[in-house]
CSV table of C-alpha atoms and ligand atoms in Angstrom, one decimal:
chain,number,residue,atom,x,y,z
A,457,MET,CA,-19.9,-13.6,-24.0
A,458,SER,CA,-20.0,-10.7,-26.4
A,459,ALA,CA,-20.5,-7.1,-25.5
A,460,VAL,CA,-23.5,-5.0,-26.1
A,461,ASN,CA,-22.0,-2.0,-27.8
A,462,SER,CA,-25.2,-0.3,-28.8
A,463,GLU,CA,-25.6,0.9,-25.3
A,464,LYS,CA,-24.5,4.2,-23.9
A,465,ILE,CA,-21.9,2.4,-21.8
A,466,PRO,CA,-20.4,-0.6,-23.6
A,467,ASN,CA,-20.3,-3.6,-21.2
A,468,ASN,CA,-20.5,-7.3,-20.8
A,469,VAL,CA,-22.1,-7.1,-17.3
A,470,ASP,CA,-25.7,-7.0,-18.6
A,471,LEU,CA,-26.1,-3.4,-17.5
A,472,SER,CA,-29.4,-2.9,-19.2
A,473,SER,CA,-31.1,-5.3,-16.8
A,474,ASN,CA,-29.7,-3.6,-13.8
A,475,LYS,CA,-31.6,-0.3,-13.9
A,476,LYS,CA,-30.3,1.0,-10.6
A,477,LEU,CA,-26.7,0.5,-11.5
A,478,GLN,CA,-27.2,1.8,-15.0
A,479,ARG,CA,-28.7,5.0,-13.6
A,480,ALA,CA,-25.9,5.5,-11.2
A,481,LEU,CA,-23.3,5.0,-13.9
A,482,GLU,CA,-25.1,7.2,-16.3
A,483,GLU,CA,-25.2,9.9,-13.7
A,484,TRP,CA,-21.5,9.5,-13.1
A,485,GLN,CA,-20.6,9.6,-16.8
A,486,PRO,CA,-21.0,13.4,-17.4
A,487,ASN,CA,-18.9,14.0,-14.3
A,488,TYR,CA,-16.3,11.7,-15.6
A,489,LEU,CA,-16.3,13.6,-18.9
A,490,ASP,CA,-16.0,16.9,-17.1
A,491,TRP,CA,-13.0,15.5,-15.2
A,492,TRP,CA,-11.5,14.3,-18.5
A,493,MET,CA,-11.9,17.7,-20.1
A,494,GLU,CA,-10.6,19.6,-17.1
A,495,VAL,CA,-7.5,17.5,-16.2
A,496,GLY,CA,-7.2,15.0,-18.9
A,497,PRO,CA,-4.9,15.6,-21.9
A,498,GLU,CA,-4.6,19.3,-22.5
A,499,GLY,CA,-5.5,20.1,-26.1
A,500,PHE,CA,-6.1,17.5,-28.8
A,501,GLN,CA,-9.7,16.8,-27.8
A,502,GLN,CA,-11.0,17.7,-31.2
A,503,ASP,CA,-8.3,15.7,-33.0
A,504,GLU,CA,-8.8,12.2,-34.3
A,505,ILE,CA,-6.5,9.7,-32.7
A,506,TYR,CA,-5.8,6.2,-33.9
A,507,LEU,CA,-6.9,4.2,-30.8
A,508,ARG,CA,-7.9,0.8,-29.9
A,509,THR,CA,-11.1,0.3,-28.0
A,510,ALA,CA,-12.1,-2.7,-25.9
A,511,VAL,CA,-15.3,-4.1,-27.4
A,512,SER,CA,-15.4,-7.6,-25.9
A,513,VAL,CA,-13.3,-9.9,-23.9
A,514,ASP,CA,-12.7,-12.5,-26.7
A,515,THR,CA,-9.0,-13.3,-26.8
A,516,ASP,CA,-8.8,-12.7,-30.6
A,517,GLY,CA,-11.0,-9.8,-31.0
A,518,TRP,CA,-11.3,-7.6,-28.0
A,519,ALA,CA,-9.7,-4.6,-29.6
A,520,LYS,CA,-11.1,-2.4,-32.3
A,521,PHE,CA,-8.7,0.1,-34.0
A,522,GLY,CA,-9.8,3.3,-35.6
A,523,HIS,CA,-9.5,7.1,-35.5
A,524,VAL,CA,-11.6,8.6,-32.7
A,525,LYS,CA,-11.8,11.9,-30.9
A,526,MET,CA,-10.9,11.2,-27.3
A,527,PRO,CA,-14.1,12.6,-25.7
A,528,ASP,CA,-16.0,10.1,-28.0
A,529,TYR,CA,-13.9,7.2,-26.8
A,530,ARG,CA,-16.3,4.4,-25.6
A,531,TRP,CA,-15.1,3.7,-22.1
A,532,GLY,CA,-16.7,0.4,-21.2
A,533,ILE,CA,-17.0,-2.1,-18.5
A,534,PHE,CA,-15.6,-5.5,-19.2
A,535,LEU,CA,-14.9,-8.5,-17.0
A,536,THR,CA,-13.3,-11.7,-18.2
A,537,PRO,CA,-15.9,-14.6,-18.4
A,538,VAL,CA,-17.0,-16.5,-15.4
A,539,GLN,CA,-15.0,-19.6,-14.8
A,540,LYS,CA,-17.5,-22.3,-13.7
A,541,GLU,CA,-15.2,-24.3,-11.4
A,542,ARG,CA,-13.3,-21.5,-9.7
A,543,THR,CA,-12.8,-22.0,-5.9
A,544,ILE,CA,-10.8,-20.1,-3.4
A,545,HIS,CA,-7.2,-21.2,-4.0
A,546,PHE,CA,-5.2,-19.6,-1.2
A,547,GLY,CA,-5.5,-18.4,2.4
A,548,ASP,CA,-7.7,-19.8,5.2
A,549,GLN,CA,-10.6,-20.8,3.1
A,550,ILE,CA,-8.9,-22.9,0.4
A,551,GLY,CA,-11.4,-25.0,-1.5
A,552,GLY,CA,-14.4,-22.8,-0.5
A,553,LYS,CA,-16.8,-21.2,-2.9
A,554,ILE,CA,-15.7,-17.9,-4.5
A,555,TRP,CA,-17.9,-14.9,-3.7
A,556,ASP,CA,-20.2,-13.1,-6.1
A,557,GLU,CA,-21.1,-10.6,-3.4
A,558,VAL,CA,-18.9,-8.8,-0.8
A,559,PRO,CA,-18.9,-10.7,2.5
A,560,GLY,CA,-20.0,-8.2,5.2
A,561,GLU,CA,-17.0,-8.8,7.4
A,562,LEU,CA,-14.6,-7.9,4.6
A,563,ARG,CA,-16.4,-4.9,3.2
A,564,LYS,CA,-14.0,-2.4,4.7
A,565,GLU,CA,-10.9,-4.2,3.5
A,566,LEU,CA,-12.3,-4.7,-0.1
A,567,ARG,CA,-13.4,-1.2,-0.4
A,568,ARG,CA,-10.0,0.0,0.6
A,569,LEU,CA,-8.3,-2.2,-1.9
A,570,ILE,CA,-10.5,-1.2,-4.7
A,571,VAL,CA,-10.4,2.5,-3.9
A,572,THR,CA,-6.6,2.5,-3.7
A,573,GLN,CA,-6.3,0.8,-7.0
A,574,ALA,CA,-9.0,3.0,-8.6
A,575,ASP,CA,-7.3,6.2,-7.4
A,576,THR,CA,-4.1,5.5,-9.4
A,577,GLU,CA,-6.0,5.3,-12.7
A,578,PRO,CA,-7.2,9.0,-13.0
A,579,ALA,CA,-4.0,10.1,-11.2
A,580,SER,CA,-1.7,9.0,-14.0
A,581,VAL,CA,-3.9,10.7,-16.6
A,582,GLU,CA,-3.6,13.9,-14.6
A,583,GLN,CA,0.2,13.5,-14.3
A,584,GLN,CA,0.6,13.1,-18.0
A,585,ARG,CA,-1.8,15.8,-19.1
A,586,LEU,CA,0.7,18.2,-20.7
A,587,LEU,CA,2.9,15.7,-22.5
A,588,GLY,CA,1.0,15.8,-25.8
A,589,LYS,CA,2.3,19.3,-26.4
A,590,THR,CA,5.9,18.1,-26.6
A,591,CYS,CA,5.4,14.7,-28.4
A,592,PRO,CA,8.5,13.3,-30.2
A,593,SER,CA,6.3,11.9,-32.9
A,594,LEU,CA,2.7,11.1,-33.9
A,595,TYR,CA,3.4,7.5,-33.0
A,596,ASP,CA,4.3,8.5,-29.5
A,597,LEU,CA,1.5,11.0,-29.2
A,598,ARG,CA,-0.9,8.2,-30.1
A,599,ASN,CA,0.6,5.9,-27.6
A,600,LEU,CA,0.3,8.5,-24.8
A,601,PHE,CA,-3.4,8.9,-25.5
A,602,GLN,CA,-3.9,5.2,-25.7
A,603,VAL,CA,-2.5,4.8,-22.3
A,604,ASN,CA,-4.6,7.8,-21.1
A,605,VAL,CA,-7.9,6.5,-22.4
A,606,GLU,CA,-7.2,3.0,-21.0
A,607,GLU,CA,-6.4,4.4,-17.6
A,608,GLY,CA,-9.7,6.1,-17.9
A,609,ARG,CA,-11.3,2.7,-18.7
A,610,HIS,CA,-9.6,1.2,-15.6
A,611,LEU,CA,-11.3,3.9,-13.5
A,612,TRP,CA,-14.6,2.8,-15.0
A,613,ALA,CA,-13.8,-0.8,-14.2
A,614,MET,CA,-13.2,0.0,-10.6
A,615,VAL,CA,-16.2,2.4,-10.4
A,616,TYR,CA,-18.4,-0.3,-11.6
A,617,LEU,CA,-17.3,-2.5,-8.7
A,618,LEU,CA,-17.8,0.3,-6.2
A,619,MET,CA,-21.3,1.2,-7.5
A,620,GLN,CA,-22.5,-2.4,-7.9
A,621,TYR,CA,-21.3,-3.8,-4.7
A,622,PHE,CA,-20.9,-1.0,-2.2
A,623,GLY,CA,-24.2,0.9,-2.4
A,624,LYS,CA,-24.2,4.5,-1.3
A,625,ASP,CA,-20.6,4.3,0.0
A,626,GLY,CA,-19.5,3.1,-3.4
A,627,ARG,CA,-21.3,6.0,-5.1
A,628,GLU,CA,-19.6,8.5,-2.8
A,629,GLU,CA,-16.2,6.9,-3.4
A,630,ALA,CA,-16.8,7.1,-7.2
A,631,GLN,CA,-17.5,10.9,-6.8
A,632,ASP,CA,-14.3,11.3,-4.7
A,633,LEU,CA,-12.2,9.6,-7.3
A,634,LEU,CA,-13.1,12.6,-9.6
A,635,ILE,CA,-12.3,15.2,-6.9
A,636,ARG,CA,-8.9,14.2,-5.7
A,637,ARG,CA,-6.1,15.6,-7.9
A,638,SER,CA,-2.5,14.4,-8.5
A,639,GLY,CA,-0.1,16.7,-6.7
A,640,HIS,CA,-2.8,18.8,-5.1
A,641,GLN,CA,-1.9,20.2,-1.7
A,642,ASP,CA,-5.2,19.7,0.1
A,643,SER,CA,-6.7,16.8,-1.9
A,644,PRO,CA,-3.9,14.7,-3.4
A,645,ARG,CA,-4.1,11.2,-4.8
A,646,ILE,CA,-3.7,8.4,-2.3
A,647,LEU,CA,-0.2,7.1,-3.2
A,648,GLU,CA,2.9,9.1,-3.4
A,649,ALA,CA,4.2,8.1,-6.9
A,650,PHE,CA,0.9,9.3,-8.3
A,651,ASN,CA,1.5,12.8,-7.0
A,652,LYS,CA,4.9,13.2,-8.6
A,653,PRO,CA,5.0,15.4,-11.7
A,654,ILE,CA,5.7,13.7,-15.1
A,655,ASP,CA,7.0,16.7,-17.0
A,656,ASP,CA,8.9,15.2,-19.9
A,657,TRP,CA,8.8,12.1,-22.1
A,658,LEU,CA,11.8,10.4,-20.4
A,659,ALA,CA,9.9,10.5,-17.1
A,660,PHE,CA,6.8,9.2,-19.0
A,661,PHE,CA,8.7,6.3,-20.4
A,662,CYS,CA,10.2,5.5,-17.0
A,663,PHE,CA,6.8,5.8,-15.3
A,664,THR,CA,5.2,3.5,-17.8
A,665,THR,CA,8.1,1.0,-17.4
A,666,PHE,CA,8.2,1.0,-13.6
A,667,THR,CA,5.0,2.4,-12.2
A,668,ASP,CA,2.6,0.8,-14.6
A,669,ARG,CA,4.6,-2.4,-13.9
A,670,ASP,CA,3.7,-2.0,-10.2
A,671,GLY,CA,0.1,-1.8,-11.5
A,672,LYS,CA,0.6,-5.2,-13.3
A,673,TYR,CA,1.7,-6.9,-10.0
A,674,GLN,CA,-1.1,-5.3,-7.9
A,675,LEU,CA,-3.7,-6.2,-10.5
A,676,GLY,CA,-2.2,-9.7,-10.8
A,677,ALA,CA,-2.5,-10.2,-7.0
A,678,LEU,CA,-6.1,-8.9,-7.1
A,679,ALA,CA,-6.9,-11.2,-10.1
A,680,GLU,CA,-6.4,-14.1,-7.7
A,681,SER,CA,-9.1,-12.7,-5.4
A,682,ALA,CA,-11.9,-14.8,-4.0
A,683,PHE,CA,-14.2,-11.9,-4.7
A,684,ASP,CA,-14.9,-13.0,-8.3
A,685,PRO,CA,-16.0,-9.6,-9.8
A,686,LEU,CA,-12.7,-8.1,-8.7
A,687,ALA,CA,-10.7,-11.0,-10.0
A,688,ARG,CA,-12.4,-10.8,-13.4
A,689,SER,CA,-12.2,-7.0,-13.7
A,690,THR,CA,-8.5,-6.9,-12.9
A,691,ARG,CA,-7.7,-9.8,-15.2
A,692,PHE,CA,-9.1,-7.9,-18.1
A,693,MET,CA,-7.3,-4.8,-17.1
A,694,LEU,CA,-4.0,-6.7,-17.2
A,695,THR,CA,-4.4,-7.2,-21.0
A,696,GLU,CA,-4.4,-3.4,-21.4
A,697,GLU,CA,-1.5,-2.9,-18.9
A,698,ALA,CA,0.8,-4.9,-21.1
A,699,HIS,CA,0.6,-2.2,-23.8
A,700,HIS,CA,1.4,0.6,-21.2
A,701,MET,CA,4.6,-1.3,-20.2
A,702,PHE,CA,5.5,-1.8,-23.8
A,703,VAL,CA,5.2,1.9,-24.4
A,704,GLY,CA,7.5,2.6,-21.5
A,705,GLU,CA,10.1,-0.1,-22.1
A,706,THR,CA,10.4,0.5,-25.8
A,707,GLY,CA,10.4,4.2,-25.2
A,708,VAL,CA,13.5,4.0,-23.0
A,709,ALA,CA,15.1,1.4,-25.3
A,710,ARG,CA,14.7,3.9,-28.2
A,711,VAL,CA,16.3,6.7,-26.2
A,712,ILE,CA,19.2,4.3,-25.4
A,713,GLU,CA,19.5,3.3,-29.0
A,714,ARG,CA,19.6,6.9,-30.3
A,715,THR,CA,22.1,7.9,-27.6
A,716,ALA,CA,24.4,4.9,-28.5
A,717,GLU,CA,24.3,6.0,-32.1
A,718,LEU,CA,25.1,9.6,-31.2
A,719,MET,CA,27.9,8.6,-28.9
A,720,LYS,CA,29.9,7.4,-31.9
A,721,THR,CA,29.9,10.8,-33.7
A,722,ALA,CA,29.4,13.4,-31.0
A,723,PRO,CA,32.5,15.5,-30.1
A,724,GLU,CA,34.3,13.7,-27.3
A,725,GLY,CA,31.4,11.3,-27.2
A,726,ASP,CA,29.3,14.0,-25.5
A,727,VAL,CA,25.8,13.5,-26.8
A,728,THR,CA,24.5,16.7,-25.2
A,729,LYS,CA,26.4,18.6,-27.9
A,730,VAL,CA,24.2,16.9,-30.5
A,731,GLY,CA,20.9,16.8,-28.7
A,732,GLY,CA,21.0,13.3,-27.2
A,733,ILE,CA,20.3,12.2,-23.7
A,734,PRO,CA,23.4,10.8,-21.9
A,735,LEU,CA,23.1,7.3,-20.6
A,736,GLU,CA,24.0,8.5,-17.0
A,737,LEU,CA,21.1,10.8,-17.2
A,738,VAL,CA,18.7,8.0,-18.3
A,739,GLN,CA,20.1,5.9,-15.4
A,740,ARG,CA,19.3,8.7,-12.9
A,741,TYR,CA,15.7,8.8,-14.2
A,742,VAL,CA,15.6,5.0,-13.8
A,743,ASN,CA,16.8,5.3,-10.3
A,744,GLU,CA,14.2,7.8,-9.4
A,745,TRP,CA,11.2,5.9,-10.8
A,746,LEU,CA,12.2,2.5,-9.6
A,747,ALA,CA,12.5,3.8,-6.1
A,748,ALA,CA,9.2,5.6,-6.3
A,749,SER,CA,7.5,2.5,-7.7
A,750,LEU,CA,9.0,0.2,-5.0
A,751,ASP,CA,7.3,2.4,-2.4
A,752,LEU,CA,4.0,1.5,-3.8
A,753,PHE,CA,4.3,-2.1,-2.5
A,754,GLY,CA,3.8,-0.9,1.1
A,755,GLY,CA,5.4,-2.0,4.3
A,756,GLU,CA,7.7,-5.0,4.2
A,757,ASP,CA,6.2,-6.4,7.4
A,758,SER,CA,2.5,-5.7,7.1
A,759,SER,CA,-0.5,-7.0,9.1
A,760,ASN,CA,-2.8,-5.8,6.3
A,761,SER,CA,-1.1,-8.0,3.8
A,762,ALA,CA,-1.5,-10.9,6.1
A,763,THR,CA,-5.2,-10.2,6.5
A,764,TYR,CA,-5.7,-9.8,2.8
A,765,PHE,CA,-4.0,-13.1,2.1
A,766,ALA,CA,-5.7,-15.1,4.9
A,767,ALA,CA,-9.1,-13.9,3.8
A,768,GLY,CA,-8.5,-14.7,0.1
A,769,LEU,CA,-8.7,-11.0,-1.0
A,770,LYS,CA,-5.3,-10.6,-2.5
A,771,GLY,CA,-2.9,-13.5,-3.5
A,772,ARG,CA,0.6,-13.7,-4.8
A,773,TRP,CA,1.6,-13.2,-8.4
A,774,ASP,CA,0.4,-16.3,-10.3
A,775,GLU,CA,-0.9,-17.8,-7.1
A,776,ALA,CA,-2.7,-20.7,-8.9
A,777,ASN,CA,0.6,-22.0,-10.2
A,778,ASP,CA,1.3,-24.9,-7.8
A,779,SER,CA,4.9,-25.3,-8.9
A,780,LYS,CA,5.7,-21.7,-8.1
A,781,TRP,CA,3.8,-21.7,-4.8
A,782,PRO,CA,3.4,-25.3,-3.5
A,783,ASP,CA,2.0,-24.0,-0.2
A,784,HIS,CA,-1.1,-21.8,-0.8
A,785,LYS,CA,-1.8,-21.4,3.0
A,786,ALA,CA,1.6,-19.8,3.7
A,787,LEU,CA,1.1,-20.4,7.4
A,788,ASP,CA,4.6,-21.7,8.0
A,789,GLY,CA,7.9,-20.2,7.1
A,790,SER,CA,9.2,-16.7,7.1
A,791,TYR,CA,10.9,-14.2,4.9
A,792,THR,CA,14.3,-13.0,5.9
A,793,LEU,CA,14.9,-9.3,5.3
A,794,GLU,CA,18.0,-7.3,5.9
A,795,VAL,CA,16.9,-4.3,8.0
A,796,PRO,CA,19.0,-1.3,9.1
A,797,LYS,CA,20.3,-1.5,12.7
A,798,ASP,CA,23.1,0.4,14.4
A,799,GLY,CA,24.6,1.7,11.2
A,800,GLY,CA,24.6,-1.7,9.5
A,801,LEU,CA,22.1,-4.4,8.4
A,802,THR,CA,20.8,-7.3,10.4
A,803,ASP,CA,18.5,-10.2,9.5
A,804,HIS,CA,14.9,-9.8,10.5
A,805,HIS,CA,12.5,-12.7,10.1
A,806,ILE,CA,8.9,-11.9,9.0
A,807,PRO,CA,6.2,-14.5,9.2
A,808,LEU,CA,5.4,-15.3,5.5
A,809,ARG,CA,1.8,-14.0,5.5
A,810,ARG,CA,3.0,-10.7,6.9
A,811,ALA,CA,5.6,-10.5,4.2
A,812,MET,CA,3.2,-10.7,1.2
A,813,ASN,CA,4.0,-7.2,0.0
A,814,LEU,CA,7.6,-8.2,-0.2
A,815,VAL,CA,6.9,-11.5,-1.9
A,816,LEU,CA,5.0,-9.5,-4.6
A,817,ARG,CA,7.7,-6.9,-4.8
A,818,ASP,CA,10.3,-9.6,-5.4
A,819,CYS,CA,8.4,-10.8,-8.4
A,820,TYR,CA,8.2,-7.2,-9.6
A,821,VAL,CA,12.0,-6.7,-9.2
A,822,ASP,CA,12.7,-9.9,-11.1
A,823,ASP,CA,10.6,-8.6,-13.9
A,824,CYS,CA,12.4,-5.2,-13.8
A,825,LYS,CA,15.8,-7.0,-14.0
A,826,LYS,CA,14.7,-8.5,-17.3
A,827,VAL,CA,13.8,-5.1,-18.6
A,828,ILE,CA,17.3,-3.8,-17.8
A,829,GLU,CA,18.8,-6.8,-19.5
A,830,ARG,CA,16.8,-6.1,-22.7
A,831,TRP,CA,18.0,-2.4,-22.5
A,832,ASN,CA,21.5,-3.6,-22.2
A,833,LYS,CA,21.1,-5.8,-25.3
A,834,VAL,CA,20.6,-2.5,-27.2
A,835,LEU,CA,23.9,-1.2,-25.9
A,836,GLU,CA,25.6,-4.5,-26.6
A,837,ARG,CA,24.3,-4.5,-30.2
A,838,ALA,CA,25.6,-1.0,-30.6
A,839,GLY,CA,29.1,-2.3,-29.6
A,840,LEU,CA,29.2,-0.2,-26.4
A,841,ALA,CA,30.6,-1.4,-23.1
A,842,GLU,CA,28.3,0.8,-21.0
A,843,ARG,CA,25.5,-0.9,-19.1
A,844,MET,CA,22.3,0.2,-17.4
A,845,THR,CA,21.7,-1.2,-13.8
A,846,LEU,CA,18.7,-1.7,-11.6
A,847,PRO,CA,19.3,0.3,-8.3
A,848,SER,CA,19.1,-1.5,-5.0
A,849,GLU,CA,15.8,-1.8,-3.3
A,850,ARG,CA,17.3,0.2,-0.4
A,851,PHE,CA,18.0,3.3,-2.5
A,852,ASN,CA,16.0,6.5,-2.1
A,853,ARG,CA,13.1,5.0,-0.3
A,854,HIS,CA,10.3,6.9,1.3
A,855,GLN,CA,8.3,3.9,2.6
A,856,GLY,CA,9.3,0.9,4.6
A,857,VAL,CA,12.4,-0.1,6.6
A,858,TYR,CA,14.9,1.7,4.3
A,859,ALA,CA,12.9,5.0,4.3
A,860,GLY,CA,15.0,8.1,4.6
A,861,LEU,CA,18.3,6.4,5.0
A,862,PRO,CA,21.3,7.4,2.8
A,863,PHE,CA,21.8,4.2,0.8
A,864,ALA,CA,23.6,4.5,-2.6
A,865,PRO,CA,22.0,3.0,-5.7
A,866,ASP,CA,24.4,0.0,-5.3
A,867,GLY,CA,22.9,-0.6,-1.8
A,868,THR,CA,25.8,0.5,0.4
A,869,LEU,CA,25.0,2.8,3.3
A,870,LEU,CA,26.7,6.1,3.1
A,871,SER,CA,27.0,9.0,5.6
A,872,ARG,CA,24.5,11.7,5.0
A,873,GLU,CA,27.2,14.0,3.9
A,874,ALA,CA,28.6,11.6,1.4
A,875,TRP,CA,25.1,10.9,0.0
A,876,ASP,CA,24.4,14.6,-0.3
A,877,ALA,CA,27.7,15.2,-2.1
A,878,LYS,CA,26.8,12.5,-4.7
A,879,ARG,CA,23.1,13.2,-4.9
A,880,ASP,CA,23.3,14.6,-8.4
A,881,THR,CA,25.0,11.5,-9.7
A,882,PHE,CA,22.2,9.3,-8.2
A,883,LEU,CA,19.1,11.2,-9.1
A,884,PRO,CA,18.1,13.7,-11.8
A,885,SER,CA,19.3,17.2,-10.9
A,886,ALA,CA,17.6,20.5,-11.7
A,887,LYS,CA,20.2,20.8,-14.5
A,888,ASP,CA,19.2,17.3,-15.9
A,889,TYR,CA,15.5,18.3,-15.9
A,890,ALA,CA,16.2,21.6,-17.6
A,891,TYR,CA,18.4,19.8,-20.3
A,892,VAL,CA,15.7,17.2,-21.0
A,893,LYS,CA,13.1,19.9,-21.1
A,894,SER,CA,15.1,21.8,-23.7
A,895,LEU,CA,14.9,18.7,-26.0
A,896,MET,CA,11.1,18.5,-25.7
A,897,VAL,CA,10.0,20.2,-28.9
A,898,PRO,CA,7.0,18.7,-30.6
A,899,VAL,CA,7.4,16.7,-33.8
A,900,VAL,CA,4.1,16.1,-35.6
A,901,GLU,CA,5.1,15.4,-39.2
A,902,PRO,CA,4.1,11.8,-40.1
A,903,GLY,CA,7.0,9.5,-40.0
A,904,LYS,CA,9.4,12.0,-38.3
A,905,PHE,CA,11.0,11.7,-34.9
A,906,ALA,CA,12.7,14.0,-32.4
A,907,GLY,CA,16.4,13.8,-32.5
A,908,TRP,CA,16.8,12.3,-29.0
A,909,ILE,CA,14.8,9.1,-29.8
A,910,ALA,CA,15.1,6.4,-32.4
A,911,PRO,CA,12.0,5.4,-34.4
A,912,PRO,CA,10.2,2.2,-33.3
A,913,LYS,CA,10.9,-1.1,-35.0
A,914,LYS,CA,7.4,-1.3,-36.3
A,915,GLY,CA,4.2,0.7,-36.2
A,916,ILE,CA,1.1,0.1,-34.1
A,917,ASN,CA,-1.0,-2.7,-35.5
A,918,ASN,CA,1.8,-3.2,-38.0
A,919,LEU,CA,1.1,0.1,-39.8
A,920,PRO,CA,3.8,1.8,-41.9
A,921,GLY,CA,6.2,4.3,-40.4
A,922,ASP,CA,4.6,7.4,-41.9
A,923,PHE,CA,1.0,6.4,-40.9
A,924,VAL,CA,-1.0,9.4,-39.7
A,925,TYR,CA,-1.8,8.3,-36.2
A,926,VAL,CA,-3.3,11.7,-35.3
A,927,LYS,CA,-5.4,13.8,-37.6
A,928,PHE,CA,-5.4,17.4,-36.4
A,929,HIS,CA,-8.5,19.5,-36.5
A,930,GLY,CA,-8.3,21.9,-33.6
A,931,ALA,CA,-5.7,24.6,-32.9
A,932,GLN,CA,-2.7,23.1,-31.1
B,2308,FE2,FE1,-4.4,1.2,-15.1
B,2309,FE2,FE1,-1.4,1.4,-16.9
């Protein structure tokens, strides 16, 4: 199926033959643009950015690259093609027909799932809005804006579902998605990690490594859904998400690479004397963003997750893979979780369906471990003995059974006093933030990079190192 790109809203959902939906979306479009101009990237709106735009869902040609001004970006609605033989493949209704419409009895649950996912998309754009002003290079500036416009497109993808399948309620939700604001006191975004400030590029790279990766797992679980339009929307979103995680992971890797290089020549190995970011400081950022991202998976023992699984709304990661998940009903068995009790930890058994948040989180953590291994390869190649680590799932949690307890990054339970005394070795301190901030000076000369980060191995779309990813027109 190819897309119709001559339309106001590029899409492969045959928008032109659905006048009511088309009108609703065209009414929403100017509000979306107002939102973008108000709380999207500050500045740069008149500049031409080398961006890829989704133009179809064909595996070998969905992306078109070219210089565009961000407000002219063509945010479209794309679903992966209908699979003829798809049936429900997990939960109570295995083998049943997938749904093209929302079943009345699941309306509330589906709306909640979609709105929660949708809310994260504009939130991250708001969180990242000032970063352009301190970009370490044109390459990085372009990557930031690529992530931003695609999060905008993800919002479109979810708003399409709300408007098409949830009538007036859906239209109201679509409006509210443009009204809530990341970090706003009275009208914040729904999930906590999406209200945290992202004030520097190290935070941005950690966010795109760990928080966008939560997005990957949430979208993956929804891509298994029996509600077919949701499954097909989220499956296409995953193709874009891969680039966001690439930006994050390679961003941190490039910081580590540069630091490793500087450690060899800096006086007493202290990279802060030569404008580098110490590995311990990078580790503290990792600790912070991993913990905040783990919180996004919700309660370990969750009746909602059981309901979603039973009904076929939300599966496990790669649910269709029979060798990974031989039992798609998950009615038997339990998940054993160590929970805090009387100053120690004790085993708690959670019926499997109620533990689906945890099962998804475990897949996420395995993935994060591999990221850490790849970062450690950078240190290994540099001949250094230092290593990055993934903090324990118990560390610095604000949700779930470990919330508020003084666990160290290695997972041991400390006294409150001991934790407080070590706090600044676990998490970024005010001094850390101030130091990182002092390094954030913009570098916009083609092919040049800030001193705290190594250049990438190769350019976007294999372009040369000095490619002009951003053509400036407006005043910066
Ligand atoms: Fe997204
Ligand atoms: Fe993303």
